[in-house]
């Protein structure tokens, strides 16, 4: 009888242990798509770019052109300096020589007209400001040296 009872208790304990232990399943491989790395082949860069501004009112006159074919870039930009000269910068850049610029400055032949400065306002009466009066020096108690 003792052996029958011990087999029964062991069976119940084993069943309880199986139900209480977590059950691990293998991941559902049929639901996961395989990750594939796609490599895009880059074509050599090729572009042509230009812009210009010509504002007589503000004196903002400048332009730029640039073109790139692969690793070779060449371009030019121009602007009017504050001293009235026309600055022209021709530049090139490539992997072998790096960045190279040639700067030229040419006089315009005419002066740049700058806006007149604002006139100062003059009051007919001199303005006088009174210095504020200090009535008494405040007494500060720091509590350190009493």
XYZ file of C-alpha atoms in Angstrom:
146
model
C 0.000 0.000 0.000
C 2.865 2.303 0.822
C 4.421 1.828 -2.594
C 1.135 2.506 -4.364
C 0.651 5.678 -2.360
C 4.224 6.864 -3.012
C 3.834 6.267 -6.764
C 0.610 8.268 -6.717
C 2.259 11.188 -4.835
C 5.268 11.172 -7.173
C 2.945 11.205 -10.179
C 0.965 14.182 -8.846
C 4.212 16.040 -8.016
C 5.611 15.374 -11.483
C 2.412 16.584 -13.135
C 2.438 19.751 -11.010
C 6.073 20.393 -11.869
C 5.383 20.062 -15.567
C 2.415 22.450 -15.416
C 4.275 25.068 -13.340
C 7.445 25.136 -15.404
C 7.439 27.556 -18.357
C 7.188 26.009 -21.759
C 9.645 27.318 -24.342
C 8.855 27.041 -27.994
C 11.242 27.518 -30.823
C 10.631 30.770 -32.710
C 8.261 30.534 -35.594
C 10.762 30.595 -38.405
C 8.069 30.372 -41.034
C 6.719 33.817 -39.954
C 10.076 35.647 -39.983
C 11.349 36.874 -43.316
C 15.081 36.534 -43.779
C 17.017 39.814 -43.650
C 18.866 40.581 -46.833
C 21.288 43.454 -47.129
C 20.893 45.298 -50.382
C 23.833 47.264 -51.667
C 23.052 50.139 -53.973
C 25.680 50.910 -56.534
C 26.392 54.633 -56.528
C 26.770 56.333 -59.833
C 29.434 59.033 -60.146
C 28.088 62.436 -59.099
C 27.248 64.738 -61.961
C 25.590 68.149 -61.663
C 25.626 71.722 -62.954
C 24.607 74.554 -60.623
C 24.379 78.331 -60.952
C 22.674 81.332 -59.394
C 23.010 85.093 -59.450
C 21.679 88.119 -57.579
C 21.667 91.636 -59.003
C 19.990 94.132 -56.671
C 20.954 97.726 -57.479
C 18.972 99.094 -54.524
C 20.982 97.259 -51.854
C 24.171 96.826 -53.887
C 23.990 93.051 -53.526
C 25.541 91.792 -56.753
C 26.941 88.268 -56.797
C 26.892 85.048 -58.807
C 28.128 81.469 -58.648
C 28.452 78.601 -61.107
C 29.674 75.096 -60.347
C 29.846 71.785 -62.171
C 30.857 68.343 -61.016
C 31.734 65.254 -62.978
C 32.719 62.363 -60.735
C 35.299 63.570 -58.222
C 36.256 66.686 -60.185
C 34.576 69.969 -59.251
C 35.151 73.309 -60.915
C 33.392 76.592 -60.438
C 33.499 80.338 -60.138
C 31.896 82.899 -57.882
C 31.910 86.668 -58.111
C 30.882 89.467 -55.772
C 31.311 93.186 -55.221
C 33.566 93.943 -52.247
C 32.820 96.795 -49.857
C 35.751 98.798 -51.261
C 34.233 98.765 -54.762
C 36.295 96.005 -56.348
C 34.863 93.076 -58.272
C 36.195 89.844 -56.746
C 36.309 86.787 -59.015
C 37.247 83.389 -57.576
C 37.889 80.443 -59.906
C 38.242 77.126 -58.089
C 38.827 73.460 -58.816
C 38.843 70.415 -56.584
C 39.743 66.790 -57.178
C 41.063 63.797 -55.251
C 44.660 64.278 -56.415
C 45.207 68.060 -56.085
C 42.637 68.962 -53.404
C 40.986 72.390 -53.402
C 42.666 75.176 -55.399
C 41.364 78.720 -55.789
C 42.589 81.640 -57.901
C 41.346 85.025 -56.666
C 41.279 88.110 -58.879
C 40.211 91.633 -57.927
C 39.262 94.120 -60.615
C 38.166 97.743 -60.164
C 34.615 98.435 -61.255
C 35.304 101.818 -62.837
C 32.499 103.428 -60.866
C 31.974 103.912 -57.172
C 29.489 101.980 -55.151
C 26.803 104.306 -53.853
C 26.167 103.592 -50.215
C 23.010 104.567 -48.410
C 23.290 107.845 -46.527
C 23.595 107.478 -42.754
C 20.618 108.399 -40.662
C 20.588 111.982 -39.412
C 21.051 112.493 -35.693
C 18.135 114.051 -33.879
C 19.177 117.159 -31.988
C 17.014 118.402 -29.153
C 16.705 122.188 -28.722
C 16.977 121.795 -24.951
C 19.746 119.865 -23.316
C 18.461 116.893 -21.453
C 19.545 116.632 -17.839
C 19.292 113.506 -15.841
C 19.316 113.561 -12.060
C 21.344 110.980 -10.262
C 19.200 108.924 -7.883
C 19.776 109.753 -4.234
C 20.899 107.050 -1.889
C 19.023 107.580 1.356
C 20.856 105.154 3.588
C 23.150 102.249 3.111
C 21.300 99.018 3.769
C 22.410 97.097 6.825
C 22.972 93.523 5.982
C 23.227 91.022 8.757
C 25.099 88.018 7.553
C 25.128 86.341 10.932
C 28.802 85.478 10.661
C 30.457 88.060 12.930
C 28.170 89.128 15.704
